[in-house]
Amino acid sequence: MSEAAPQPKENMGQPAPRIDGRLKVTGQAKYGSDFQQPRVAYAFLVTSSISRGSITGFDDSEARKVPGVLLIMTHENTKVPGEFKFFGSGGEASTAKKPLAGNWIDHDGDYVAVIVAETYENAREAAYRFKVKYDAQQPTATMDQPNTEIHEASKVSTRHKDSVVGNANEALAQSDVTVDAQYYTPTQHHNPIELFTTTCVWHGNELTLYEPSQFVVGMKYGLAHELNIEPNQVKVISPFVGGAFGSKGSLTPRTCLIAIAARQPNRPVKLVATRDQGFTIATYRAETRHHVKLGAGQDGKLKAYWHEAWEMSSRTDDYAVFGVDATSAMYQTPNIWTKVHIVKGDRNTPGFMRSPPEVPYMYALESAMDEMAVKLNMDPVEFRRVNDTMVAPATGALYTSRSLMKCYDEASKAFGWEKRNPQPSSMRDGDWLIGWGCATATYPTQMNPCAARVRFDRQGNIRVQVAAHDVGTGAYTVIGQMAAIMLNQPLEKVLVELGQSELPPGPVAGGSVTTASACSAVKGACGLIQTKLFQRTGEDAMKDVTPEQLAAAFNRFGSNVIEEYHEWVPADAKSGDAEALYQGKNTITGGPLKNRTMFAFGAEFVEVRVNSRTREIRVPRLVGAFAAGRIMNPRTARSQLMGGLIWGVSAALHEETEIDERNARYVNDNLAEYLVPVNADIQEVNVILVPEVDDKVNPAGVKGLGELGNVGTNAAVANAVYHATGKRIRDLPIRIEDLFA
Ligand code: MOS
């Protein structure tokens, strides 16, 4: 992998190194469990060893003999005072099920008890000695097993509406060429290196929560709701997050339990859940099944897109990612029909995991597109070109900008695609069958209202405050860059404060909204400062201002410091969205809207080599070209996209949380057996940033790209494996054994 950061080009910012990099590499960056508390006690969770049934009794006699045990909380002695509202229904909670509310067990690793002791080791020992008796029932592990419940997503959730345009069945019957195929994506867990930790400290009636969070404001209001206290009694501190990927955006039940636990001995209580507990007390990417039909004419023009999908969820919550919103906007098609089902079993509730809808649904669509290109005997890039569109067919709404084919052109050139022989198994290097595949990546351009406070002094020091989050993506840096541009100061002069609920409210670090939302808010606040100093605004407003002119402007203004607060609301926001920002509620807007369509795009090309004797699959080359509007920082952007491509290979070839279908329990709930690629699995990764100007999306001109990189990769790998071997694998991950027989 080459190390050089790309040079700034059109609509590309400076490739500044991360302003928090030094803190991180010197160990000074404080993560959730790094805040030391005097007199802290330690909690350890007892979680269920059955997946369905009831608790019939406890024996805590051995546990209580462990020295230092302070508290054992179970459903017999604990009552959560407030309400839990599921995040999928606009609430805060990862599940609507209140913990310790009764003796019923809904899934493997459900909450049974919390043990608090003087030391971590005491608490863990007591948890191991705490005996639980169950009346177990036969659980349902996954789809296609007995006793699932199946609901239409659009009937149980108002957020989901299936697309029906024209008559897809009729168009399929009249198409020259059709594809009709089923695809499957497995369960996956985020496995952030930082574990799920929570530390709660009460000072009188005031609670401070230290927890790695993608949504500090949401957690403040959500936890108050769950504890039935006033939001102004809760403060959330989370300046650094050691990986999240969606798993730290909603409030898991542990937080409220630790807050209750810390009330009782009235000392700070810290929980660091174990790696395997993280598989069941937090969320995950659920398995999905897809039935896709495409119809096309001999000219390659799509006539119909038909997509029925099934997504796994829990007994307690109706969670669905509903990726047909995105897939229906991808290509010009006069006839569309989609339907999504939620399949309920005895599982913990799934949740967001990077590009939640796009990863599984685009895998299905882009695999089917490749199958269709093969049937049409058409180059897969040309097939996408023929069906490229500036109008989302399901809504008729224009794209604000769309550079998909530019991405294909740049990536295919860098990859050397023109040298590809389309015949499967035709390209070889000794024992190795070479396969080249490609697929489209996309992610909706989404935004959320966001507030920011900026302080500027006559020495040129800038302080930016916003309750946004840097989950490892570079948010500190790009938010600081916007202030530095507006106020014409070097980045070293900017101090950025994020990750605290008491700062001006910002959105969840989800849906790739942070850069677009926070940079638009910061731009607005800086614009107010510019106006006070120079009576003009804009990114160039202070470009030629000398230090002398700046001093004179401060003199005129009559103060050494200016502080401004700006609340930014997206153009497409609904009434009430600004107020919701101050109540810890997300009101994300964007993607396929009624009147306009906003997506970032990419084209991903993969070379696989499949050993003709052992069927070992290697990935020597990945090329991705991406267009996402303005790139605030090509270095951090490239790093996100490279990570996405590598994650895509992981999903295509390695990752799967295995479920024992007999007892509905996860088998490989550890980092040794949950497979991800290591350095030796990833060789050349080439990220190309395609310049794109879109001044319609938001004041910052940013589309967002955190979740763009891993979207096309599953299909690109699968399409390359088909090209290498002639075998179409429709069930991820693709494994050596799939390529025999
Ligand atoms: Mo991301 S899965 O929207 O945190």
XYZ file of C-alpha atoms and ligand atoms in Angstrom, residues 190 214 244-249 351-356 443 446 508-512 707, ligand 1:
26
model
C -18.854 -5.033 14.656
C -21.781 7.773 18.793
C -18.073 1.752 16.880
C -19.364 1.192 13.322
C -22.944 1.618 14.483
C -22.734 -0.421 17.688
C -22.404 2.594 19.990
C -25.180 4.778 18.620
C -28.850 -2.701 14.748
C -26.829 -0.435 12.540
C -23.545 -1.787 11.233
C -21.612 0.228 8.712
C -23.768 0.935 5.630
C -26.535 -1.109 7.213
C -24.327 5.725 0.055
C -27.639 12.396 4.669
C -25.499 10.724 15.969
C -22.215 9.731 14.328
C -24.240 7.526 12.023
C -25.583 7.588 8.519
C -22.325 9.328 7.512
C -19.980 4.300 4.905
Mo -23.190 3.923 11.129
S -23.722 1.967 10.878
O -24.571 4.735 10.525
O -22.905 4.099 12.765
